[in-house]
Structures are given as C-alpha cells and as structure tokens.
Amino acid sequence: MGSGVDEEDEETEISNFSEQEKQISVIKFFKSSTSRLKSSTSRLKGATSRLKGATPKLKGATSKLKGATPKLKGSTPKLKGSTPKLKGATSKLKGSTPKLKGATPKLINLRLTQ
C-alpha cells in the first residue's frame, strides 16, 4: 500500500511539472509578443512623427502650386500671341539667307581688291 501513495505523489508531481512547463511556455510567448508589440509601436511612433513633419511641407507645396496656376493661365495667351511673331521672324530669316549667300562672294572680292 505504501508504494501506491508514492506512485500517486509521483504522478501528481509529474502533472504539476508538466503544467508548470506549459505556463513557462505561455509566459515566454507572451514576453516575445510583448517585445514585438513594443518594437512595432516604436516604429509606428517614428512613422507618425515623419508624417507630421511632411504634412506642412505638403501644404506649402500645394499652396505654391495653387499660386502658380493663375500665372500659368496668364502666360498661355502670351505664348499663343508670340507664336505668329516667331513664325514671321523665321520667315524673314529664311528670306535673308539667300541674300547673305549672295553677299559672301562680293565681300570676298572686296577684300581681294583692297
């Protein structure tokens, strides 16, 4: 009969040990999860800080863009108005090229005679 009690104590001890191992495993998992959560929180705080810093820059850029839009609209008609002038100047330049070619031999002759 005495050996029966020892076996029960041993089984109880094994059962308790097994339960403790499970608890230790859960605690380790909880600690590692907590550590990962802290790391993620830290990264999130850093990203939030960078985002807060970028927001005024974005607002400033938007404001500049809004300011540039009327200027761009104003310069478009000027550009359209200058296109015919440019075409006219190009035409004059094309017309003067043959005159320039014709004047070159005269200029050479003039230098040779001097």
PDB file of C-alpha atoms in Angstrom:
ATOM      1  CA  MET A   1       0.000   0.000   0.000  1.00  0.00           C
ATOM      2  CA  GLY A   2       2.854   2.346   0.710  1.00  0.00           C
ATOM      3  CA  SER A   3       4.086   2.104  -2.854  1.00  0.00           C
ATOM      4  CA  GLY A   4       0.643   3.213  -4.147  1.00  0.00           C
ATOM      5  CA  VAL A   5       0.922   6.518  -2.328  1.00  0.00           C
ATOM      6  CA  ASP A   6       4.419   7.089  -3.701  1.00  0.00           C
ATOM      7  CA  GLU A   7       3.143   6.472  -7.238  1.00  0.00           C
ATOM      8  CA  GLU A   8       0.297   8.947  -6.756  1.00  0.00           C
ATOM      9  CA  ASP A   9       2.705  11.553  -5.397  1.00  0.00           C
ATOM     10  CA  GLU A  10       5.000  10.930  -8.359  1.00  0.00           C
ATOM     11  CA  GLU A  11       2.119  11.240 -10.856  1.00  0.00           C
ATOM     12  CA  THR A  12       0.968  14.436  -9.153  1.00  0.00           C
ATOM     13  CA  GLU A  13       4.497  15.789  -9.269  1.00  0.00           C
ATOM     14  CA  ILE A  14       4.817  14.937 -12.989  1.00  0.00           C
ATOM     15  CA  SER A  15       1.430  16.508 -13.667  1.00  0.00           C
ATOM     16  CA  ASN A  16       2.435  19.662 -11.761  1.00  0.00           C
ATOM     17  CA  PHE A  17       5.770  19.802 -13.595  1.00  0.00           C
ATOM     18  CA  SER A  18       4.018  19.451 -16.950  1.00  0.00           C
ATOM     19  CA  GLU A  19       1.574  22.215 -16.002  1.00  0.00           C
ATOM     20  CA  GLN A  20       4.467  24.471 -14.955  1.00  0.00           C
ATOM     21  CA  GLU A  21       6.209  23.846 -18.297  1.00  0.00           C
ATOM     22  CA  LYS A  22       3.048  24.890 -20.111  1.00  0.00           C
ATOM     23  CA  GLN A  23       2.815  28.039 -18.008  1.00  0.00           C
ATOM     24  CA  ILE A  24       6.500  28.860 -18.667  1.00  0.00           C
ATOM     25  CA  SER A  25       5.931  28.356 -22.384  1.00  0.00           C
ATOM     26  CA  VAL A  26       2.919  30.706 -22.311  1.00  0.00           C
ATOM     27  CA  ILE A  27       4.904  33.305 -20.343  1.00  0.00           C
ATOM     28  CA  LYS A  28       7.820  33.137 -22.837  1.00  0.00           C
ATOM     29  CA  PHE A  29       5.403  33.516 -25.746  1.00  0.00           C
ATOM     30  CA  PHE A  30       3.720  36.463 -24.014  1.00  0.00           C
ATOM     31  CA  LYS A  31       7.110  38.127 -23.388  1.00  0.00           C
ATOM     32  CA  SER A  32       8.221  37.742 -27.005  1.00  0.00           C
ATOM     33  CA  SER A  33       4.831  39.012 -28.231  1.00  0.00           C
ATOM     34  CA  THR A  34       5.101  41.998 -25.892  1.00  0.00           C
ATOM     35  CA  SER A  35       8.604  42.720 -27.176  1.00  0.00           C
ATOM     36  CA  ARG A  36       7.433  42.604 -30.809  1.00  0.00           C
ATOM     37  CA  LEU A  37       4.497  44.852 -29.932  1.00  0.00           C
ATOM     38  CA  LYS A  38       6.820  47.393 -28.290  1.00  0.00           C
ATOM     39  CA  SER A  39       9.084  47.362 -31.355  1.00  0.00           C
ATOM     40  CA  SER A  40       6.123  47.846 -33.691  1.00  0.00           C
ATOM     41  CA  THR A  41       4.786  50.667 -31.530  1.00  0.00           C
ATOM     42  CA  SER A  42       8.158  52.392 -31.629  1.00  0.00           C
ATOM     43  CA  ARG A  43       8.312  52.140 -35.433  1.00  0.00           C
ATOM     44  CA  LEU A  44       4.750  53.433 -35.670  1.00  0.00           C
ATOM     45  CA  LYS A  45       5.617  56.435 -33.485  1.00  0.00           C
ATOM     46  CA  GLY A  46       8.600  57.205 -35.731  1.00  0.00           C
ATOM     47  CA  ALA A  47       6.466  56.967 -38.860  1.00  0.00           C
ATOM     48  CA  THR A  48       3.797  59.179 -37.287  1.00  0.00           C
ATOM     49  CA  SER A  49       6.428  61.783 -36.423  1.00  0.00           C
ATOM     50  CA  ARG A  50       7.763  61.773 -40.002  1.00  0.00           C
ATOM     51  CA  LEU A  51       4.223  62.039 -41.343  1.00  0.00           C
ATOM     52  CA  LYS A  52       3.513  65.032 -39.096  1.00  0.00           C
ATOM     53  CA  GLY A  53       6.704  66.677 -40.373  1.00  0.00           C
ATOM     54  CA  ALA A  54       5.760  66.049 -44.006  1.00  0.00           C
ATOM     55  CA  THR A  55       2.241  67.474 -43.684  1.00  0.00           C
ATOM     56  CA  PRO A  56       3.260  71.194 -43.521  1.00  0.00           C
ATOM     57  CA  LYS A  57       5.644  70.667 -46.457  1.00  0.00           C
ATOM     58  CA  LEU A  58       2.815  69.148 -48.452  1.00  0.00           C
ATOM     59  CA  LYS A  59       0.523  72.046 -47.536  1.00  0.00           C
ATOM     60  CA  GLY A  60       3.231  74.516 -48.583  1.00  0.00           C
ATOM     61  CA  ALA A  61       3.757  72.763 -51.906  1.00  0.00           C
ATOM     62  CA  THR A  62       0.006  72.721 -52.533  1.00  0.00           C
ATOM     63  CA  SER A  63      -0.174  76.442 -51.815  1.00  0.00           C
ATOM     64  CA  LYS A  64       2.688  77.172 -54.243  1.00  0.00           C
ATOM     65  CA  LEU A  65       1.016  75.038 -56.881  1.00  0.00           C
ATOM     66  CA  LYS A  66      -2.262  76.934 -56.441  1.00  0.00           C
ATOM     67  CA  GLY A  67      -0.348  80.214 -56.751  1.00  0.00           C
ATOM     68  CA  ALA A  68       1.414  79.078 -59.928  1.00  0.00           C
ATOM     69  CA  THR A  69      -1.792  78.019 -61.696  1.00  0.00           C
ATOM     70  CA  PRO A  70      -3.085  81.575 -62.436  1.00  0.00           C
ATOM     71  CA  LYS A  71       0.399  82.607 -63.615  1.00  0.00           C
ATOM     72  CA  LEU A  72       0.449  79.650 -65.977  1.00  0.00           C
ATOM     73  CA  LYS A  73      -3.026  80.531 -67.256  1.00  0.00           C
ATOM     74  CA  GLY A  74      -1.897  84.123 -67.774  1.00  0.00           C
ATOM     75  CA  SER A  75       1.221  83.155 -69.704  1.00  0.00           C
ATOM     76  CA  THR A  76      -0.612  80.788 -72.073  1.00  0.00           C
ATOM     77  CA  PRO A  77      -2.259  83.585 -74.135  1.00  0.00           C
ATOM     78  CA  LYS A  78       1.081  85.423 -74.265  1.00  0.00           C
ATOM     79  CA  LEU A  79       2.682  82.281 -75.627  1.00  0.00           C
ATOM     80  CA  LYS A  80      -0.084  81.891 -78.194  1.00  0.00           C
ATOM     81  CA  GLY A  81       0.355  85.553 -79.193  1.00  0.00           C
ATOM     82  CA  SER A  82       4.110  85.200 -79.660  1.00  0.00           C
ATOM     83  CA  THR A  83       3.820  82.143 -81.934  1.00  0.00           C
ATOM     84  CA  PRO A  84       2.853  84.147 -85.085  1.00  0.00           C
ATOM     85  CA  LYS A  85       5.676  86.616 -84.357  1.00  0.00           C
ATOM     86  CA  LEU A  86       8.105  83.724 -84.164  1.00  0.00           C
ATOM     87  CA  LYS A  87       6.786  82.330 -87.454  1.00  0.00           C
ATOM     88  CA  GLY A  88       7.200  85.775 -89.042  1.00  0.00           C
ATOM     89  CA  ALA A  89      10.771  86.081 -87.790  1.00  0.00           C
ATOM     90  CA  THR A  90      11.581  82.599 -89.093  1.00  0.00           C
ATOM     91  CA  SER A  91      10.192  83.537 -92.491  1.00  0.00           C
ATOM     92  CA  LYS A  92      12.323  86.720 -92.590  1.00  0.00           C
ATOM     93  CA  LEU A  93      15.382  84.709 -91.595  1.00  0.00           C
ATOM     94  CA  LYS A  94      14.742  82.215 -94.408  1.00  0.00           C
ATOM     95  CA  GLY A  95      14.327  85.120 -96.819  1.00  0.00           C
ATOM     96  CA  SER A  96      17.592  86.757 -95.790  1.00  0.00           C
ATOM     97  CA  THR A  97      19.661  83.547 -96.108  1.00  0.00           C
ATOM     98  CA  PRO A  98      19.926  83.689 -99.939  1.00  0.00           C
ATOM     99  CA  LYS A  99      20.855  87.393 -99.711  1.00  0.00           C
ATOM    100  CA  LEU A 100      23.606  86.513 -97.272  1.00  0.00           C
ATOM    101  CA  LYS A 101      24.874  83.763 -99.576  1.00  0.00           C
ATOM    102  CA  GLY A 102      24.870  86.221-102.458  1.00  0.00           C
ATOM    103  CA  ALA A 103      26.760  88.847-100.480  1.00  0.00           C
ATOM    104  CA  THR A 104      29.540  86.476 -99.400  1.00  0.00           C
ATOM    105  CA  PRO A 105      31.380  86.345-102.803  1.00  0.00           C
ATOM    106  CA  LYS A 106      31.070  90.151-103.090  1.00  0.00           C
ATOM    107  CA  LEU A 107      32.651  90.515 -99.671  1.00  0.00           C
ATOM    108  CA  ILE A 108      35.482  88.150-100.634  1.00  0.00           C
ATOM    109  CA  ASN A 109      36.064  90.103-103.872  1.00  0.00           C
ATOM    110  CA  LEU A 110      36.063  93.368-101.954  1.00  0.00           C
ATOM    111  CA  ARG A 111      38.787  92.079 -99.626  1.00  0.00           C
ATOM    112  CA  LEU A 112      40.879  90.780-102.504  1.00  0.00           C
ATOM    113  CA  THR A 113      40.812  94.149-104.242  1.00  0.00           C
ATOM    114  CA  GLN A 114      41.919  96.076-101.196  1.00  0.00           C
TER     115      GLN A 114
END
